[in-house]
Coordinates of C-alpha atoms and ligand atoms in Angstrom, one line a residue:
M26 CA -0.8 40.1 -37.2
D27 CA -1.2 37.1 -34.9
T28 CA 1.8 35.8 -32.8
S29 CA 2.5 32.9 -35.2
A30 CA 2.6 35.1 -38.2
Y31 CA 4.7 37.7 -36.4
I32 CA 7.3 35.0 -35.3
L33 CA 7.4 33.6 -38.9
S34 CA 8.0 37.1 -40.3
L35 CA 11.0 37.4 -38.0
A36 CA 12.2 33.8 -38.7
D37 CA 11.9 34.2 -42.4
R38 CA 14.7 36.7 -42.4
C39 CA 17.1 33.8 -41.9
V40 CA 18.8 32.9 -45.1
K41 CA 20.3 29.7 -43.7
C42 CA 23.8 30.8 -44.4
G43 CA 25.1 29.0 -41.3
L44 CA 27.5 31.8 -40.2
C45 CA 26.0 31.6 -36.7
L46 CA 26.8 27.9 -36.2
P47 CA 30.5 28.1 -35.1
Q48 CA 29.4 30.7 -32.5
C49 CA 26.7 28.6 -30.9
P50 CA 27.8 26.9 -27.6
T51 CA 25.1 24.1 -27.8
Y52 CA 26.1 23.3 -31.4
E53 CA 29.7 23.2 -30.4
L54 CA 28.9 20.7 -27.6
T55 CA 26.5 18.5 -29.6
A56 CA 27.4 18.9 -33.3
N57 CA 23.7 18.5 -33.9
E58 CA 22.0 20.9 -36.4
N59 CA 18.8 20.9 -34.2
E60 CA 20.9 22.4 -31.4
S61 CA 22.1 25.3 -33.6
P62 CA 20.5 28.7 -34.3
R63 CA 19.8 27.8 -37.9
G64 CA 18.3 24.4 -36.9
R65 CA 16.1 25.9 -34.2
I66 CA 14.8 28.5 -36.6
A67 CA 14.0 25.8 -39.1
L68 CA 12.2 23.8 -36.4
I69 CA 10.1 26.9 -35.5
Q70 CA 9.3 27.5 -39.1
G71 CA 8.2 23.9 -39.5
W72 CA 6.0 24.0 -36.5
L73 CA 4.4 27.3 -37.2
S74 CA 3.7 26.4 -40.8
G75 CA 2.0 23.2 -39.7
Q76 CA 4.6 20.7 -41.0
L77 CA 5.8 19.7 -37.5
S78 CA 3.8 19.1 -34.4
P79 CA 5.0 20.8 -31.2
S80 CA 6.4 17.5 -29.9
R81 CA 8.5 16.9 -26.8
V82 CA 11.6 16.6 -29.0
L83 CA 11.0 19.9 -30.7
T84 CA 10.3 21.6 -27.3
Q85 CA 13.5 20.1 -25.9
H86 CA 15.7 21.5 -28.7
L87 CA 14.2 24.9 -28.2
D88 CA 14.5 24.7 -24.4
Q89 CA 18.2 23.7 -24.6
C90 CA 19.0 27.0 -26.3
L91 CA 20.9 29.1 -23.7
L92 CA 19.4 32.4 -25.0
C93 CA 23.0 33.7 -25.0
R94 CA 22.3 35.5 -28.3
R95 CA 25.8 34.9 -29.6
C96 CA 24.3 33.9 -32.9
E97 CA 22.4 37.2 -33.1
R98 CA 25.6 39.2 -32.9
V99 CA 27.2 37.7 -36.0
C100 CA 24.0 37.3 -38.2
P101 CA 24.4 39.2 -41.4
S102 CA 20.5 39.3 -41.9
Q103 CA 20.1 40.7 -38.3
V104 CA 17.7 37.9 -37.4
A105 CA 16.1 38.9 -34.0
Y106 CA 16.9 35.5 -32.6
G107 CA 16.2 36.4 -28.9
E108 CA 12.7 37.8 -29.7
I109 CA 11.9 34.8 -31.9
M110 CA 12.8 32.4 -29.0
D111 CA 11.0 34.3 -26.3
Q112 CA 7.8 34.6 -28.4
S113 CA 8.0 31.0 -29.5
K114 CA 8.4 29.7 -25.9
V115 CA 5.3 31.7 -24.9
L116 CA 3.3 30.2 -27.8
L117 CA 4.6 26.8 -27.1
A118 CA 3.6 27.0 -23.5
E119 CA 0.1 28.0 -24.6
Q120 CA -0.2 25.1 -27.1
T121 CA 1.4 22.3 -25.1
K122 CA 0.7 20.8 -21.7
T123 CA 3.8 20.8 -19.5
R124 CA 4.7 17.2 -18.7
F125 CA 4.7 16.7 -14.9
S126 CA 8.0 15.6 -13.4
F127 CA 9.2 15.8 -9.8
Q128 CA 12.3 17.6 -11.0
S129 CA 10.4 20.4 -12.8
L130 CA 8.0 20.7 -9.8
I131 CA 11.0 21.3 -7.5
I132 CA 12.7 23.7 -9.9
N133 CA 9.5 25.8 -10.5
S134 CA 8.6 25.9 -6.9
S135 CA 12.1 27.0 -5.9
L136 CA 12.2 29.7 -8.5
K137 CA 8.8 30.9 -7.4
L138 CA 10.1 31.3 -3.8
L139 CA 13.4 32.9 -4.8
L140 CA 12.0 35.4 -7.3
N141 CA 9.3 36.8 -5.0
K142 CA 10.8 39.4 -2.7
K143 CA 8.7 38.6 0.4
S144 CA 9.2 34.8 0.3
S145 CA 12.9 35.1 -0.6
N146 CA 13.5 37.4 2.3
L147 CA 12.0 34.8 4.6
L148 CA 13.9 32.0 2.9
F149 CA 17.3 33.7 3.1
S150 CA 16.7 34.6 6.8
A151 CA 16.1 30.9 7.5
L152 CA 19.1 29.9 5.5
R153 CA 21.3 32.4 7.3
L154 CA 20.3 31.0 10.6
L155 CA 20.9 27.4 9.5
Q156 CA 24.4 28.4 8.1
K157 CA 25.3 30.2 11.3
S158 CA 24.2 27.5 13.6
G159 CA 26.1 24.8 11.7
I160 CA 22.9 22.8 11.1
F161 CA 23.2 23.4 7.4
V162 CA 26.4 21.4 7.2
L163 CA 24.6 18.5 9.0
I164 CA 21.7 18.8 6.5
K165 CA 24.1 18.7 3.6
K166 CA 25.9 15.7 5.0
S167 CA 22.6 13.8 5.7
G168 CA 21.8 13.3 2.0
L169 CA 18.3 14.9 2.6
L170 CA 18.9 17.5 -0.1
K171 CA 19.5 14.8 -2.6
I172 CA 16.3 13.0 -1.7
I173 CA 14.2 16.2 -2.0
G174 CA 15.9 17.2 -5.3
L175 CA 17.6 20.4 -3.9
Q176 CA 21.2 19.3 -3.9
H177 CA 22.2 21.0 -7.2
L178 CA 20.4 24.3 -6.4
I179 CA 21.9 24.4 -2.9
S180 CA 25.4 23.9 -4.3
Y181 CA 25.1 27.4 -5.7
L182 CA 24.4 29.0 -2.3
P183 CA 27.4 31.0 -1.1
D184 CA 28.2 31.7 2.6
L185 CA 25.5 34.4 3.2
D186 CA 26.5 37.8 4.4
K187 CA 24.0 40.2 5.9
P188 CA 21.5 41.4 3.2
A189 CA 21.8 44.9 1.8
K190 CA 19.6 47.2 3.9
T191 CA 18.9 50.1 1.7
K192 CA 17.4 53.5 2.3
N193 CA 15.1 55.3 -0.1
F194 CA 17.7 58.0 -1.0
Y195 CA 21.4 58.5 -0.8
P196 CA 22.5 62.1 -1.5
A197 CA 25.4 63.0 -3.8
E198 CA 28.7 63.9 -2.3
T199 CA 29.6 67.5 -2.8
R200 CA 33.0 69.2 -2.4
T201 CA 33.7 72.9 -1.8
P202 CA 36.5 74.7 -3.6
E203 CA 38.5 74.8 -0.3
R204 CA 38.2 71.0 0.2
A205 CA 39.1 70.5 -3.5
E206 CA 42.4 72.4 -3.0
Q207 CA 43.1 70.3 0.2
V208 CA 42.5 67.1 -1.7
K209 CA 44.9 68.2 -4.5
V210 CA 47.6 68.8 -2.0
I211 CA 47.0 65.4 -0.3
L212 CA 47.2 63.7 -3.7
G213 CA 50.2 65.7 -4.8
E214 CA 48.0 66.8 -7.8
T215 CA 49.5 69.2 -10.3
R216 CA 46.9 68.6 -13.0
S217 CA 44.5 71.4 -14.0
G218 CA 40.8 71.0 -13.3
S219 CA 39.0 72.4 -10.3
G220 CA 38.2 69.1 -8.5
V221 CA 35.1 70.8 -7.2
Q222 CA 32.4 68.2 -7.0
K223 CA 29.2 69.3 -8.7
I224 CA 25.9 67.6 -8.2
Q225 CA 25.2 65.9 -11.5
G226 CA 21.6 64.7 -10.9
N227 CA 19.8 61.8 -9.5
V228 CA 19.4 58.2 -10.6
A229 CA 17.2 55.3 -9.4
L230 CA 18.8 51.9 -8.8
F231 CA 17.3 48.7 -10.0
T232 CA 19.0 46.1 -7.9
G233 CA 17.5 42.8 -9.2
C234 CA 15.6 40.4 -7.0
L235 CA 18.5 38.3 -5.6
S236 CA 21.3 40.9 -5.3
Q237 CA 20.1 42.2 -2.0
Q238 CA 20.6 38.8 -0.5
L239 CA 23.5 37.5 -2.6
E240 CA 25.5 40.5 -3.6
P241 CA 25.0 43.2 -0.9
E242 CA 28.6 44.5 -1.4
T243 CA 27.9 45.3 -5.1
I244 CA 24.8 47.4 -4.1
N245 CA 26.7 49.3 -1.5
A246 CA 29.7 49.8 -3.8
S247 CA 27.5 51.1 -6.6
I248 CA 25.7 53.6 -4.3
K249 CA 29.1 54.8 -3.0
L250 CA 30.6 55.3 -6.5
L251 CA 27.5 57.0 -7.9
N252 CA 27.4 59.4 -4.9
R253 CA 31.1 60.1 -5.3
L254 CA 30.5 60.9 -9.0
G255 CA 27.9 63.5 -7.9
Y256 CA 24.7 61.5 -8.3
G257 CA 22.0 61.1 -5.7
V258 CA 20.7 57.6 -5.7
Y259 CA 17.1 56.4 -5.1
V260 CA 16.5 52.8 -4.2
P261 CA 12.7 52.2 -4.6
E262 CA 11.8 49.6 -2.1
Q263 CA 8.8 48.2 -3.9
Q264 CA 10.7 47.3 -7.1
V265 CA 10.2 43.6 -8.1
C266 CA 11.9 41.0 -10.2
C267 CA 12.5 42.1 -13.8
G268 CA 10.7 39.0 -15.1
A269 CA 13.4 37.8 -17.5
L270 CA 13.4 34.2 -16.2
H271 CA 9.6 34.0 -16.4
L272 CA 9.6 35.2 -20.0
H273 CA 12.5 32.9 -21.0
D274 CA 10.5 30.0 -19.5
G275 CA 7.4 31.0 -21.6
N276 CA 5.4 32.6 -18.7
K277 CA 4.5 35.9 -20.3
K278 CA 1.7 36.6 -17.9
Q279 CA 4.0 36.8 -14.9
A280 CA 6.6 38.7 -16.9
V281 CA 4.0 41.3 -17.8
K282 CA 2.8 41.6 -14.2
F283 CA 6.3 42.3 -12.9
A284 CA 7.0 44.7 -15.8
K285 CA 3.9 46.7 -15.0
T286 CA 4.8 47.0 -11.3
N287 CA 8.3 48.1 -12.1
I288 CA 7.1 50.6 -14.7
N289 CA 4.6 52.0 -12.3
I290 CA 7.3 52.4 -9.5
F291 CA 10.1 53.8 -11.6
N292 CA 7.8 56.2 -13.6
K293 CA 7.0 57.8 -10.2
Q294 CA 10.7 58.9 -9.8
K295 CA 10.2 62.1 -11.7
N296 CA 13.6 63.8 -11.1
I297 CA 15.9 61.1 -12.3
T298 CA 18.2 61.1 -15.3
A299 CA 18.5 57.3 -15.5
V300 CA 17.3 54.0 -14.1
V301 CA 20.7 52.3 -13.3
S302 CA 20.5 48.5 -13.2
L303 CA 23.1 46.4 -11.4
V304 CA 22.7 43.0 -13.2
N305 CA 23.4 42.8 -16.9
G306 CA 20.6 40.2 -17.5
C307 CA 18.0 42.4 -15.7
T308 CA 19.2 45.5 -17.7
S309 CA 18.6 43.7 -20.9
Q310 CA 15.1 42.6 -19.8
L311 CA 14.1 46.2 -18.6
R312 CA 15.2 47.5 -21.9
E313 CA 13.1 45.0 -23.8
Y314 CA 9.9 45.7 -21.9
P315 CA 8.3 47.2 -25.1
Q316 CA 8.4 43.7 -26.6
L317 CA 5.8 42.8 -23.9
Q318 CA 3.5 45.4 -25.6
I319 CA 3.3 47.6 -22.5
S320 CA 3.1 51.3 -23.0
E321 CA 4.8 54.0 -21.0
S322 CA 7.9 52.0 -20.3
F323 CA 10.9 53.8 -18.9
T324 CA 13.2 51.9 -21.4
H325 CA 14.8 55.0 -22.7
K326 CA 16.1 55.7 -19.2
V327 CA 17.6 52.3 -18.5
K328 CA 21.4 52.1 -18.2
D329 CA 23.4 49.2 -17.0
I330 CA 25.8 50.3 -14.2
I331 CA 28.7 49.5 -16.5
E332 CA 27.3 51.7 -19.3
F333 CA 26.4 54.5 -16.9
L334 CA 29.8 54.7 -15.2
A335 CA 31.7 54.4 -18.5
E336 CA 29.7 57.2 -20.1
V337 CA 29.5 59.9 -17.4
E338 CA 32.1 62.5 -16.6
W339 CA 34.5 61.7 -13.8
P340 CA 35.8 64.4 -11.4
D341 CA 39.6 64.8 -11.7
D342 CA 40.3 63.8 -8.2
I343 CA 38.8 60.3 -8.2
Q344 CA 41.8 58.0 -8.2
F345 CA 42.3 54.3 -7.7
K346 CA 45.0 52.3 -5.9
P347 CA 47.1 50.1 -8.3
L348 CA 45.9 46.5 -8.3
D349 CA 48.8 44.1 -7.7
K350 CA 46.7 40.9 -8.3
K351 CA 46.5 38.8 -11.5
I352 CA 43.0 38.9 -12.9
A353 CA 40.9 37.1 -15.4
L354 CA 37.7 38.6 -16.9
Q355 CA 34.5 36.8 -17.7
I356 CA 32.2 38.8 -20.0
P357 CA 28.6 37.8 -19.5
C358 CA 26.5 37.1 -22.7
S359 CA 23.9 39.7 -21.6
L360 CA 26.6 42.4 -21.4
Q361 CA 28.2 41.3 -24.7
N362 CA 25.4 40.2 -26.9
N363 CA 22.3 42.0 -25.6
L364 CA 23.8 45.3 -24.4
R365 CA 26.9 45.2 -26.5
A366 CA 28.8 47.0 -23.8
E367 CA 31.9 44.8 -23.3
N368 CA 34.2 47.7 -24.4
K369 CA 32.7 49.9 -21.8
L370 CA 33.5 47.3 -19.1
M371 CA 37.1 47.1 -20.3
A372 CA 37.4 50.9 -20.4
L373 CA 36.0 51.1 -16.8
L374 CA 38.4 48.5 -15.5
Q375 CA 41.4 50.2 -17.2
R376 CA 40.9 53.1 -14.8
I377 CA 42.6 50.9 -12.1
P378 CA 46.3 51.3 -12.5
G379 CA 48.1 47.9 -12.9
I380 CA 45.2 46.0 -14.3
K381 CA 46.2 43.8 -17.2
L382 CA 43.6 42.6 -19.7
S383 CA 44.7 40.6 -22.7
P384 CA 43.0 38.0 -25.0
D385 CA 44.5 35.3 -22.8
T386 CA 42.7 36.6 -19.7
V387 CA 39.3 37.3 -21.1
Y388 CA 36.5 34.7 -21.6
N389 CA 33.5 35.8 -23.6
N390 CA 31.7 32.5 -24.4
C391 CA 28.6 31.4 -22.3
C392 CA 29.5 30.0 -18.9
G393 CA 26.3 27.9 -18.8
A394 CA 24.4 29.7 -16.0
A395 CA 21.8 31.3 -18.4
G396 CA 18.9 32.1 -16.1
S397 CA 17.4 28.9 -14.9
Y398 CA 19.3 26.8 -17.4
F399 CA 21.8 25.6 -14.8
L400 CA 18.9 23.9 -13.0
R401 CA 17.1 22.6 -16.0
F402 CA 20.0 21.2 -17.9
P403 CA 22.8 20.6 -15.4
Q404 CA 24.8 18.4 -17.7
L405 CA 25.2 20.9 -20.6
S406 CA 25.5 23.7 -18.1
G407 CA 28.3 21.9 -16.3
Q408 CA 30.2 21.2 -19.5
L409 CA 30.1 24.9 -20.4
K410 CA 31.2 25.9 -16.9
N411 CA 34.2 23.6 -17.1
L412 CA 35.2 25.1 -20.5
A413 CA 34.9 28.6 -19.0
L414 CA 36.9 27.8 -15.9
D415 CA 39.6 25.9 -17.9
K416 CA 40.2 29.0 -20.0
L417 CA 39.9 31.5 -17.1
K418 CA 42.3 29.6 -14.9
K419 CA 45.0 29.3 -17.6
S420 CA 46.6 32.6 -16.6
D421 CA 46.6 31.6 -12.9
P422 CA 44.5 34.5 -11.7
E423 CA 43.9 35.5 -8.1
L424 CA 40.6 37.2 -9.1
I425 CA 37.9 36.5 -11.7
I426 CA 35.8 39.5 -12.5
S427 CA 32.2 39.0 -13.6
S428 CA 29.4 41.6 -13.9
N429 CA 26.4 39.2 -13.8
L430 CA 25.3 37.6 -10.6
G431 CA 24.2 34.3 -12.2
C432 CA 27.6 33.9 -14.0
A433 CA 29.5 34.8 -10.8
L434 CA 27.6 32.1 -8.8
Q435 CA 28.1 29.5 -11.7
L436 CA 31.9 30.2 -11.7
K437 CA 32.1 30.1 -7.9
T438 CA 30.5 26.6 -7.8
G439 CA 33.4 25.4 -10.0
L440 CA 36.0 27.0 -7.7
T441 CA 34.9 25.4 -4.4
R442 CA 38.1 23.3 -4.2
D443 CA 40.2 26.3 -5.3
N444 CA 39.7 28.8 -2.6
S445 CA 42.7 30.9 -3.7
I446 CA 40.6 32.4 -6.5
N447 CA 37.9 35.0 -5.7
V448 CA 35.1 36.1 -8.0
I449 CA 34.2 39.8 -7.8
H450 CA 31.9 42.2 -9.5
P451 CA 33.7 45.0 -11.4
I452 CA 31.9 47.7 -9.4
S453 CA 33.0 46.1 -6.1
L454 CA 36.6 46.0 -7.4
L455 CA 36.5 49.7 -8.4
E456 CA 35.1 50.6 -5.0
Q457 CA 37.7 48.5 -3.3
Q458 CA 40.5 50.2 -5.1
L459 CA 39.0 53.7 -4.7
K460 CA 41.5 56.1 -2.9
S461 CA 39.7 57.8 -0.1
N462 CA 40.3 61.5 0.1
Ligands
SF4_516 S1 23.6 33.7 -39.4 FE1 21.6 34.5 -39.4 S2 20.8 34.2 -41.5 FE2 22.6 32.9 -41.2 S3 21.8 30.9 -40.6 FE3 22.3 32.1 -38.7 S4 20.4 33.1 -38.1 FE4 20.2 32.4 -40.3
SF4_517 S1 21.2 31.9 -28.3 FE1 23.1 30.9 -27.9 S2 22.6 28.7 -27.5 FE2 20.8 29.6 -28.5 S3 21.1 29.2 -30.7 FE3 22.0 31.3 -30.3 S4 24.1 30.9 -29.9 FE4 23.1 28.9 -29.7

């Protein structure tokens, strides 16, 4: 079956019932059927059956989809909306010439630099220097960034910490029966259970291409927690970007290239029970590598860090300090609609005494970050960010928890004038509250 016929076979499952419409953030903002899942499927059917040409207007309606897959979750016909869109974008990119614009040139070049490990290491080293020396403030004030079209992207750049410098392997923590007894006494433990830490196995960590630069504390916290739970952690240095952004932008060739490199690297880790991924969006892409028609994928071993920690056995003596801060929780679309693991995130957070989660403090609609969407459609993205922050700030939180790097950066940009609220990854919060013993 050729690609067009395959996409049509998936799209034809849609019975046009419209149940997905109230779930769609772009339909909610525009009230335009072409900006809804049902409308986009109809456009794709029209195009692939020859009734519509792949015009600029058609392309724009497809591009403005956030790929949040909220529609997929409620669809009674189980239409594989995400796969339809990914395949359609690849085909559309093959059939149409990209219109040149200064803005797309800047966005594409920036993404190319950021998503390549070598160039992004160099770039972030330079940015760190500029931030430290104070020159960066002067550049921002000079208006130069606006002239060269980088002002919006740079507004997402946080104050940079040192990047995560990882080793190849971090051995699991072990605990002798004697030490276990001492710990029980220290904690005033009366519960049964040996508290003897067993080695549970090894995992390999998929960190995502930007986490080492932008979220080093999450990497360190994940390694620490996994070690504490009895898992040795490999961090393969040669791992590359998962390729999600490239695929969503129609660049299948580059997505396949990255996928093959990652498969080759992680398949070499023979003694691991799981490939644990730190970014929800990357986890979802790693798990969907078979859709790129590559064999020997390690998909069956891929677990998001949230899923992994929620599913494994926890030793009795791991305890957390109570949290005395008001929190709000943002649930990323990739965790909710692709991985369907939001309950696991809640269960994990409930391990921290004092944490209060209620419908008033949880936001599960798209925040507008959506891969490179925040760069390509800043207006729609900004509207969604404001809706998210309005809801999240209602309960007057001191902390907003988000498990996806892109969403966390998006929310942070909206909080720049509100320094009293911090955005934190759930794993960093768990590690922060971990009682040392
Ligand atoms: S809910 Fe599913 S079947 Fe109904 S219109 Fe939306 S995509 Fe089509
Ligand atoms: S993926 Fe999200 S934005 Fe796109 S059609 Fe579905 S609900 Fe709407």
